[in-house]
């Protein structure tokens, strides 16, 4: 990381996507610049994002149908870093994201945290179908298209195991949905069925159709299944899923209110539709239903009621979103104990100033009790961040009272040596942090602003950059299993 001019700074970002079918790595470069005049409070923004290296697309290595080959993943990432001429110490931000059915593997959580610890100082771990859909929509171009066109745009990212849908209007997230629809839900070898995913088996049993591993492929039955999947996507976009469609629903129903106007397909099945990649450069080739599913999508009449917008990226949408779109930059007027950074996976507890100021401040101790009960019920010392939103204009005596109530409330924490982590939606971070330090010089404080989060999000805060800001990644961290399919 370096200054390229008195007002510019560069940092390197990595995105690593470990999906049901494929694994990819992307290395990007961000340029930061102070966009405020010399006499104004600094306002550091990311002014440019440039992809400097894209890996080939690799087949995700597995030890068994239920276990990821962690050693091969780590070797793959190490080799790609070498090709890109970067080292883990160069990586200042980015994300390792585990997607689709891979998130259900027995060692998924161990693998992703182990990899994020070795692949970069501030390369954070993320998982969960809703987040995957959001990141893919940014990587595919659907997010930007919604901003530029103002249209309600649904990005449908279909990989090997899931279809992750994120709907945007004018750059605002309207809602998400995830379906058990993907190219590798039925796999075969030499025209013999090798595997069928549980959701598809359940649907086939519902139909009374007998298709088992070891049987020869029934082209008609495969096409019937992919035609049904295409229909489910159409009904999902219309928010009219049937009882039969529920076999392929993962988590919650479509939760947007707006009527979709345009659709975009990304992911591996999106690649089957548009064929952007040079197949000779990518060793990942599969015997599955991806191409048949792509044909069913193109043939489905309901789906053609919407405007089809070509994506900027297909199979690389998620990895590019992870490397390019997950990072935000804090305000420059912050107060942080740099010896405590980086911090990872801090759950967020929101306190809204939607009532009288004194009433909210007086309730902070009670709110901290709720946060401890929620995030550290066994009193094991799980730290968390307090997010103060809807902040009014405050005078110093009010900030002083606010700081005092925060200190009193946090005395309940079982581990008092942890830093106090505060996130504000207005530019009070420096004065609040300094006031807390003045009241208790032994208390380590991380107080940042100009960041918007929500209750239940997870927060990662990187080291202070030369421009006196910190990179921040906001995410929801969820590992799926068969018993717990909901998100957030």
Coordinates of C-alpha atoms in Angstrom, one line a residue:
X1 CA 0.0 0.0 0.0
X2 CA 1.4 3.4 -0.9
X3 CA 0.5 7.0 -1.7
X4 CA 0.5 7.6 -5.4
X5 CA 0.1 11.4 -4.9
X6 CA -0.4 13.6 -1.8
X7 CA -4.1 12.8 -1.8
X8 CA -4.2 9.2 -3.1
X9 CA -3.6 5.9 -1.6
X10 CA -3.8 2.3 -3.0
X11 CA -4.7 -1.0 -1.3
X12 CA -4.9 -4.5 -2.6
X13 CA -8.1 -6.6 -2.3
X14 CA -8.6 -10.3 -2.8
X15 CA -11.8 -12.2 -3.5
X16 CA -11.9 -16.0 -3.1
X17 CA -15.1 -17.8 -4.0
X18 CA -15.4 -21.5 -3.1
X19 CA -18.6 -22.7 -4.7
X20 CA -20.5 -26.0 -5.2
X21 CA -18.9 -26.4 -8.6
X22 CA -16.0 -24.0 -8.9
X23 CA -13.4 -22.1 -7.0
X24 CA -12.0 -18.8 -8.2
X25 CA -9.6 -16.1 -7.1
X26 CA -9.5 -12.4 -8.1
X27 CA -7.0 -9.7 -7.1
X28 CA -8.0 -6.1 -7.3
X29 CA -6.5 -2.7 -6.6
X30 CA -8.5 0.2 -4.9
X31 CA -7.5 3.8 -5.1
X32 CA -8.6 6.1 -2.2
X33 CA -8.7 9.8 -2.3
X34 CA -9.6 12.7 0.0
X35 CA -12.6 14.3 -1.8
X36 CA -12.9 17.2 0.6
X37 CA -11.1 20.5 0.2
X38 CA -8.1 21.3 2.3
X39 CA -10.0 23.4 4.8
X40 CA -12.8 20.8 5.3
X41 CA -13.0 17.6 7.3
X42 CA -11.4 14.8 5.3
X43 CA -13.8 12.6 3.3
X44 CA -11.9 9.6 2.0
X45 CA -13.6 7.7 -0.8
X46 CA -12.8 4.8 -3.1
X47 CA -12.5 6.5 -6.5
X48 CA -11.3 3.6 -8.6
X49 CA -11.4 -0.2 -8.5
X50 CA -9.3 -2.2 -10.9
X51 CA -9.1 -6.0 -11.3
X52 CA -5.4 -6.8 -11.7
X53 CA -5.6 -10.7 -11.8
X54 CA -8.2 -13.3 -12.5
X55 CA -7.5 -17.0 -11.8
X56 CA -8.7 -19.8 -14.0
X57 CA -11.9 -21.5 -12.9
X58 CA -11.1 -24.6 -10.9
X59 CA -13.3 -27.5 -9.9
X60 CA -13.9 -27.2 -6.1
X61 CA -11.8 -30.0 -4.6
X62 CA -13.6 -32.4 -2.2
X63 CA -12.4 -35.2 0.0
X64 CA -15.9 -36.7 -0.1
X65 CA -19.5 -35.6 -0.9
X66 CA -19.6 -34.1 2.6
X67 CA -16.1 -32.7 3.1
X68 CA -13.9 -30.1 1.4
X69 CA -10.3 -30.8 0.7
X70 CA -8.8 -27.9 2.8
X71 CA -5.2 -28.7 1.8
X72 CA -5.9 -28.5 -1.9
X73 CA -7.9 -25.2 -1.5
X74 CA -5.0 -23.6 0.4
X75 CA -2.5 -24.8 -2.2
X76 CA -4.6 -23.5 -5.0
X77 CA -4.9 -20.0 -3.3
X78 CA -1.1 -20.0 -2.6
X79 CA -0.4 -20.8 -6.2
X80 CA -2.7 -18.1 -7.5
X81 CA -1.2 -15.5 -5.2
X82 CA 2.2 -16.4 -6.6
X83 CA 0.9 -16.0 -10.2
X84 CA -0.6 -12.7 -9.3
X85 CA 2.7 -11.6 -7.6
X86 CA 1.1 -10.8 -4.3
X87 CA 1.7 -12.1 -0.8
X88 CA -0.8 -12.5 2.0
X89 CA 0.7 -9.5 3.8
X90 CA -0.1 -7.3 0.8
X91 CA -3.9 -8.0 1.1
X92 CA -5.6 -5.3 3.1
X93 CA -9.2 -6.1 2.4
X94 CA -11.5 -8.5 0.6
X95 CA -13.5 -11.7 1.3
X96 CA -13.4 -15.4 1.3
X97 CA -16.9 -16.5 0.5
X98 CA -18.2 -20.0 0.6
X99 CA -21.3 -20.5 -1.5
X100 CA -24.1 -22.8 -2.5
X101 CA -24.1 -26.4 -1.4
X102 CA -20.4 -26.1 -0.3
X103 CA -21.6 -24.2 2.8
X104 CA -23.3 -27.4 4.0
X105 CA -20.0 -29.4 4.1
X106 CA -19.0 -30.7 7.5
X107 CA -15.7 -28.8 7.6
X108 CA -16.9 -25.7 5.8
X109 CA -16.7 -23.3 8.8
X110 CA -13.2 -24.6 9.8
X111 CA -11.9 -24.3 6.2
X112 CA -13.1 -20.8 5.6
X113 CA -11.8 -19.3 8.8
X114 CA -8.5 -21.2 8.4
X115 CA -8.1 -19.9 4.9
X116 CA -9.0 -16.3 5.8
X117 CA -6.4 -16.4 8.6
X118 CA -3.6 -17.5 6.1
X119 CA -4.6 -15.7 2.9
X120 CA -4.4 -12.2 4.2
X121 CA -4.3 -10.1 7.4
X122 CA -7.8 -8.7 6.7
X123 CA -9.3 -11.2 4.4
X124 CA -12.7 -12.0 6.1
X125 CA -14.9 -15.0 5.9
X126 CA -18.5 -14.8 4.7
X127 CA -21.2 -17.3 4.0
X128 CA -24.9 -17.4 3.5
X129 CA -27.3 -17.5 0.6
X130 CA -28.8 -14.0 0.9
X131 CA -25.3 -12.4 1.1
X132 CA -24.2 -14.5 -1.8
X133 CA -27.0 -13.2 -3.9
X134 CA -26.2 -9.6 -2.9
X135 CA -22.5 -9.9 -3.7
X136 CA -23.3 -11.7 -7.1
X137 CA -25.7 -8.9 -8.1
X138 CA -22.9 -6.4 -7.6
X139 CA -20.4 -8.5 -9.4
X140 CA -22.7 -9.2 -12.4
X141 CA -23.6 -5.5 -13.0
X142 CA -27.2 -5.8 -11.9
X143 CA -26.8 -3.4 -9.0
X144 CA -25.2 -0.8 -11.2
X145 CA -27.9 -1.4 -13.9
X146 CA -30.6 -0.8 -11.4
X147 CA -28.9 2.5 -10.4
X148 CA -28.5 3.8 -13.9
X149 CA -31.9 2.6 -15.3
X150 CA -34.0 3.1 -12.2
X151 CA -35.6 -0.3 -13.0
X152 CA -36.5 -3.0 -10.5
X153 CA -33.8 -5.5 -11.5
X154 CA -33.5 -9.1 -10.3
X155 CA -30.1 -10.8 -10.5
X156 CA -30.5 -14.6 -10.6
X157 CA -27.1 -16.2 -9.8
X158 CA -27.3 -19.9 -10.6
X159 CA -24.4 -22.0 -9.6
X160 CA -23.9 -25.7 -9.0
X161 CA -26.2 -26.0 -6.0
X162 CA -28.4 -22.8 -5.5
X163 CA -30.0 -20.0 -7.3
X164 CA -29.4 -16.8 -5.3
X165 CA -31.7 -13.9 -6.2
X166 CA -31.3 -10.3 -5.2
X167 CA -33.7 -7.6 -6.3
X168 CA -32.6 -3.9 -6.6
X169 CA -34.3 -0.7 -7.5
X170 CA -32.2 2.4 -8.2
X171 CA -29.3 0.8 -6.2
X172 CA -31.4 0.0 -3.2
X173 CA -31.8 -3.6 -2.1
X174 CA -35.5 -4.6 -2.2
X175 CA -35.2 -8.2 -1.2
X176 CA -33.7 -11.7 -1.7
X177 CA -34.7 -15.3 -2.2
X178 CA -32.7 -18.6 -2.6
X179 CA -33.7 -21.7 -4.4
X180 CA -32.4 -25.3 -4.6
X181 CA -31.7 -24.8 -8.3
X182 CA -28.3 -25.4 -9.9
X183 CA -26.3 -27.3 -12.4
X184 CA -24.9 -29.9 -10.1
X185 CA -28.0 -31.0 -8.4
X186 CA -28.0 -34.0 -10.8
X187 CA -24.5 -35.3 -11.9
X188 CA -23.7 -38.1 -14.2
X189 CA -20.7 -39.9 -15.7
X190 CA -20.7 -41.7 -19.0
X191 CA -24.5 -41.3 -19.2
X192 CA -24.9 -42.9 -15.7
X193 CA -26.4 -40.9 -12.9
X194 CA -23.7 -40.3 -10.2
X195 CA -25.6 -38.2 -7.7
X196 CA -28.9 -36.5 -7.0
X197 CA -29.2 -33.8 -4.4
X198 CA -31.8 -34.3 -1.5
X199 CA -34.2 -31.5 -2.6
X200 CA -34.4 -32.9 -6.1
X201 CA -34.9 -36.5 -4.7
X202 CA -37.7 -35.2 -2.5
X203 CA -39.4 -33.5 -5.5
X204 CA -39.0 -36.7 -7.7
X205 CA -40.5 -38.8 -4.9
X206 CA -43.4 -36.3 -4.8
X207 CA -43.9 -36.8 -8.5
X208 CA -43.7 -40.6 -8.1
X209 CA -40.7 -40.7 -10.4
X210 CA -38.1 -43.3 -9.8
X211 CA -34.6 -42.0 -10.7
X212 CA -31.7 -43.4 -8.7
X213 CA -27.9 -43.2 -8.7
X214 CA -26.5 -45.8 -11.0
X215 CA -29.3 -45.6 -13.5
X216 CA -28.9 -44.5 -17.1
X217 CA -29.9 -40.9 -17.8
X218 CA -33.5 -40.3 -18.8
X219 CA -33.3 -37.3 -21.1
X220 CA -37.0 -36.7 -20.8
X221 CA -37.1 -36.8 -17.0
X222 CA -34.0 -34.5 -16.8
X223 CA -35.7 -32.0 -19.1
X224 CA -38.9 -32.2 -17.1
X225 CA -37.0 -31.3 -14.0
X226 CA -35.1 -28.4 -15.5
X227 CA -38.3 -27.1 -17.1
X228 CA -39.9 -27.2 -13.7
X229 CA -36.9 -25.3 -12.2
X230 CA -37.3 -22.6 -14.8
X231 CA -41.0 -22.3 -14.0
X232 CA -40.2 -22.1 -10.3
X233 CA -37.9 -19.1 -11.0
X234 CA -40.6 -17.4 -13.0
X235 CA -43.2 -17.9 -10.2
X236 CA -40.6 -16.8 -7.6
X237 CA -40.1 -13.5 -9.5
X238 CA -43.8 -13.0 -9.4
X239 CA -43.9 -13.9 -5.7
X240 CA -46.4 -16.7 -6.4
X241 CA -44.6 -19.9 -5.4
X242 CA -46.9 -22.9 -5.2
X243 CA -46.9 -25.6 -2.6
X244 CA -45.0 -27.9 -5.0
X245 CA -42.4 -25.2 -5.5
X246 CA -41.6 -25.3 -1.8
X247 CA -39.5 -28.4 -2.4
X248 CA -36.9 -26.1 -4.0
X249 CA -37.2 -23.2 -1.6
X250 CA -34.2 -22.6 0.6
X251 CA -35.1 -20.3 3.6
X252 CA -37.6 -17.5 3.3
X253 CA -40.1 -16.6 0.5
X254 CA -39.5 -13.7 -1.9
X255 CA -39.5 -10.7 0.4
X256 CA -39.6 -7.7 -2.0
X257 CA -42.7 -5.5 -2.5
X258 CA -41.9 -4.1 -6.0
X259 CA -42.7 -5.7 -9.4
X260 CA -39.6 -6.9 -11.2
X261 CA -39.0 -5.2 -14.5
X262 CA -35.7 -6.6 -15.7
X263 CA -33.8 -9.8 -15.0
X264 CA -30.1 -10.8 -15.3
X265 CA -28.6 -14.3 -15.1
X266 CA -25.1 -14.9 -13.7
X267 CA -23.2 -17.8 -12.1
X268 CA -22.2 -21.0 -13.9
X269 CA -25.6 -21.5 -15.5
X270 CA -25.5 -17.9 -16.6
X271 CA -22.2 -18.8 -18.3
X272 CA -24.0 -21.7 -20.0
X273 CA -26.5 -19.1 -21.4
X274 CA -24.0 -16.5 -22.5
X275 CA -20.6 -18.3 -23.0
X276 CA -18.3 -15.5 -21.9
X277 CA -15.4 -17.6 -20.8
X278 CA -12.6 -19.1 -22.9
X279 CA -13.2 -22.8 -22.2
X280 CA -9.7 -23.8 -23.1
X281 CA -8.3 -21.6 -20.3
X282 CA -10.5 -23.1 -17.6
X283 CA -10.0 -26.7 -16.6
X284 CA -13.4 -27.1 -14.8
X285 CA -15.7 -29.1 -17.0
X286 CA -18.7 -31.0 -15.7
X287 CA -21.2 -33.7 -16.4
X288 CA -24.3 -32.2 -15.0
X289 CA -27.6 -30.6 -15.9
X290 CA -26.2 -27.0 -16.2
X291 CA -26.6 -26.8 -20.0
X292 CA -30.1 -28.4 -20.0
X293 CA -31.2 -26.0 -17.3
X294 CA -29.8 -23.0 -19.3
X295 CA -31.9 -24.2 -22.3
X296 CA -35.0 -24.5 -20.1
X297 CA -34.5 -20.9 -18.9
X298 CA -34.1 -19.6 -22.5
X299 CA -37.3 -21.5 -23.6
X300 CA -39.5 -20.5 -20.6
X301 CA -42.2 -18.1 -21.9
X302 CA -43.0 -16.6 -18.5
X303 CA -39.3 -15.6 -18.0
X304 CA -39.5 -13.7 -21.3
X305 CA -42.2 -11.4 -20.0
X306 CA -39.3 -9.5 -18.4
X307 CA -36.5 -7.6 -20.1
X308 CA -33.3 -9.8 -20.2
X309 CA -30.2 -7.7 -19.5
X310 CA -26.8 -9.2 -20.4
X311 CA -24.6 -9.5 -17.3
X312 CA -21.1 -8.0 -17.2
X313 CA -19.9 -11.2 -15.6
X314 CA -21.4 -14.7 -15.4
X315 CA -19.5 -17.4 -13.5
X316 CA -17.1 -14.8 -11.9
X317 CA -19.8 -12.5 -10.6
X318 CA -19.6 -13.7 -7.0
X319 CA -15.8 -13.7 -6.8
X320 CA -15.6 -10.2 -8.4
X321 CA -18.3 -9.0 -6.0
X322 CA -16.4 -10.4 -3.1
X323 CA -13.1 -8.8 -4.2
X324 CA -14.5 -5.5 -5.4
X325 CA -17.8 -4.7 -3.7
X326 CA -17.6 -5.8 -0.1
X327 CA -15.3 -3.1 1.3
X328 CA -16.5 0.3 2.7
X329 CA -14.3 3.1 4.1
X330 CA -15.0 4.7 7.4
X331 CA -15.0 8.5 8.0
X332 CA -11.6 10.1 8.6
X333 CA -12.6 11.7 12.0
X334 CA -12.4 8.5 14.0
X335 CA -10.9 7.4 17.3
X336 CA -9.3 4.0 17.3
X337 CA -6.8 2.1 19.3
X338 CA -4.7 0.8 16.4
X339 CA -3.1 -1.9 18.6
X340 CA -6.5 -3.7 18.7
X341 CA -6.9 -3.9 14.9
X342 CA -7.8 -5.8 12.8
X343 CA -11.1 -7.1 14.4
X344 CA -13.2 -9.7 12.8
X345 CA -16.7 -11.1 13.1
X346 CA -18.2 -8.6 15.6
X347 CA -22.0 -9.0 15.8
X348 CA -23.8 -5.6 15.7
X349 CA -26.4 -4.5 18.2
X350 CA -28.3 -1.4 17.1
X351 CA -29.5 1.4 19.4
X352 CA -31.7 3.9 17.6
X353 CA -32.1 7.5 18.7
X354 CA -35.8 7.5 17.7
X355 CA -37.0 8.9 21.1
X356 CA -36.0 11.7 23.4
X357 CA -32.2 11.9 23.7
X358 CA -32.1 11.5 27.5
X359 CA -34.5 8.5 27.3
X360 CA -32.3 6.7 24.8
X361 CA -29.1 7.4 26.7
X362 CA -30.6 6.2 30.0
X363 CA -31.6 3.0 28.3
X364 CA -28.0 2.1 27.1
X365 CA -27.3 0.0 30.2
X366 CA -30.4 -2.1 29.5
X367 CA -29.5 -2.4 25.8
X368 CA -26.1 -3.6 26.7
X369 CA -27.7 -6.3 28.9
X370 CA -29.8 -7.3 25.9
X371 CA -26.7 -7.5 23.6
X372 CA -24.9 -9.7 26.1
X373 CA -27.9 -12.0 26.4
X374 CA -28.1 -12.2 22.6
X375 CA -24.4 -12.6 21.7
X376 CA -22.7 -13.8 24.8
X377 CA -25.3 -15.8 26.8
X378 CA -22.7 -18.1 28.4
X379 CA -20.6 -15.1 29.5
X380 CA -17.6 -16.4 27.5
X381 CA -16.4 -13.0 26.4
X382 CA -17.8 -12.6 22.9
X383 CA -17.3 -9.0 22.0
X384 CA -19.8 -7.0 19.9
X385 CA -20.3 -3.6 18.4
X386 CA -22.9 -1.1 19.4
X387 CA -24.3 0.8 16.5
X388 CA -26.0 4.2 17.2
X389 CA -28.3 5.3 14.5
X390 CA -30.6 8.2 13.8
X391 CA -28.3 10.5 15.8
X392 CA -29.6 14.0 16.3
X393 CA -27.4 17.2 16.5
X394 CA -25.5 17.0 19.8
X395 CA -23.7 19.5 22.0
X396 CA -20.7 18.6 24.0
X397 CA -22.6 18.2 27.3
X398 CA -24.9 15.6 25.6
X399 CA -21.9 13.8 24.2
X400 CA -20.3 13.8 27.6
X401 CA -23.5 12.2 29.1
X402 CA -23.6 9.7 26.3
X403 CA -20.0 8.6 26.9
X404 CA -20.7 8.2 30.6
X405 CA -23.7 6.0 30.0
X406 CA -21.8 3.8 27.5
X407 CA -19.0 3.3 30.1
X408 CA -21.5 2.4 32.8
X409 CA -23.4 0.0 30.6
X410 CA -20.3 -1.8 29.4
X411 CA -19.2 -2.6 33.0
X412 CA -21.6 -5.6 32.6
X413 CA -19.3 -7.2 30.0
X414 CA -17.6 -10.3 31.4
X415 CA -14.3 -9.4 29.6
X416 CA -13.5 -5.8 30.5
X417 CA -10.2 -5.9 28.7
X418 CA -11.9 -6.0 25.3
X419 CA -12.0 -2.8 23.2
X420 CA -15.3 -0.9 23.2
X421 CA -16.5 -1.0 19.6
X422 CA -18.9 1.8 18.6
X423 CA -20.3 2.5 15.2
X424 CA -22.1 5.8 14.4
X425 CA -24.1 7.0 11.5
X426 CA -22.9 10.6 12.0
X427 CA -19.5 12.3 12.4
X428 CA -19.2 12.1 16.2
X429 CA -16.7 9.3 16.4
X430 CA -13.6 11.3 17.3
X431 CA -15.2 13.4 19.9
X432 CA -17.1 10.5 21.5
X433 CA -14.0 8.3 21.5
X434 CA -11.8 11.0 23.0
X435 CA -14.5 11.7 25.6
X436 CA -14.6 8.0 26.6
X437 CA -10.7 8.0 26.8
X438 CA -10.7 11.1 29.0
X439 CA -13.2 9.5 31.4
X440 CA -11.4 6.1 31.5
X441 CA -7.9 6.1 30.0
X442 CA -7.6 2.4 30.6
X443 CA -10.5 1.6 28.3
X444 CA -9.5 0.7 24.7
X445 CA -11.8 2.3 22.2
X446 CA -12.7 1.6 18.5
X447 CA -15.1 4.4 17.5
X448 CA -15.9 4.8 13.8
X449 CA -18.5 6.7 11.8
X450 CA -20.0 7.1 8.3
X451 CA -20.9 3.4 8.3
X452 CA -24.4 2.1 8.0
X453 CA -25.1 -1.4 9.5
X454 CA -28.1 -3.3 10.8
X455 CA -29.0 -5.3 13.9
X456 CA -27.6 -8.8 13.4
X457 CA -24.9 -7.8 10.9
X458 CA -21.3 -8.8 11.5
X459 CA -18.5 -6.2 11.3
X460 CA -14.9 -6.5 10.3
X461 CA -12.6 -3.5 10.9
X462 CA -9.1 -3.4 9.3
X463 CA -6.0 -1.6 10.3
X464 CA -5.8 2.2 10.0
X465 CA -4.7 3.2 6.5
X466 CA -2.3 6.1 5.8
X467 CA -5.2 8.3 5.1
X468 CA -6.5 7.8 8.7
X469 CA -9.5 5.7 7.8
X470 CA -10.2 2.0 8.3
X471 CA -11.5 -0.5 5.7
X472 CA -14.8 -2.0 6.9
X473 CA -16.6 -5.1 5.7
X474 CA -20.3 -5.6 6.8
X475 CA -21.8 -9.0 6.3
X476 CA -24.1 -11.6 7.7
X477 CA -22.2 -14.7 8.6
X478 CA -24.3 -17.9 8.4
X479 CA -23.3 -21.5 7.8
X480 CA -26.2 -23.6 6.6
X481 CA -27.1 -27.1 7.6
X482 CA -30.1 -29.3 7.0
X483 CA -31.8 -28.3 10.3
X484 CA -31.2 -24.5 10.0
X485 CA -32.0 -23.1 6.5
X486 CA -33.0 -19.6 7.4
X487 CA -30.8 -16.6 6.9
X488 CA -30.6 -13.7 9.3

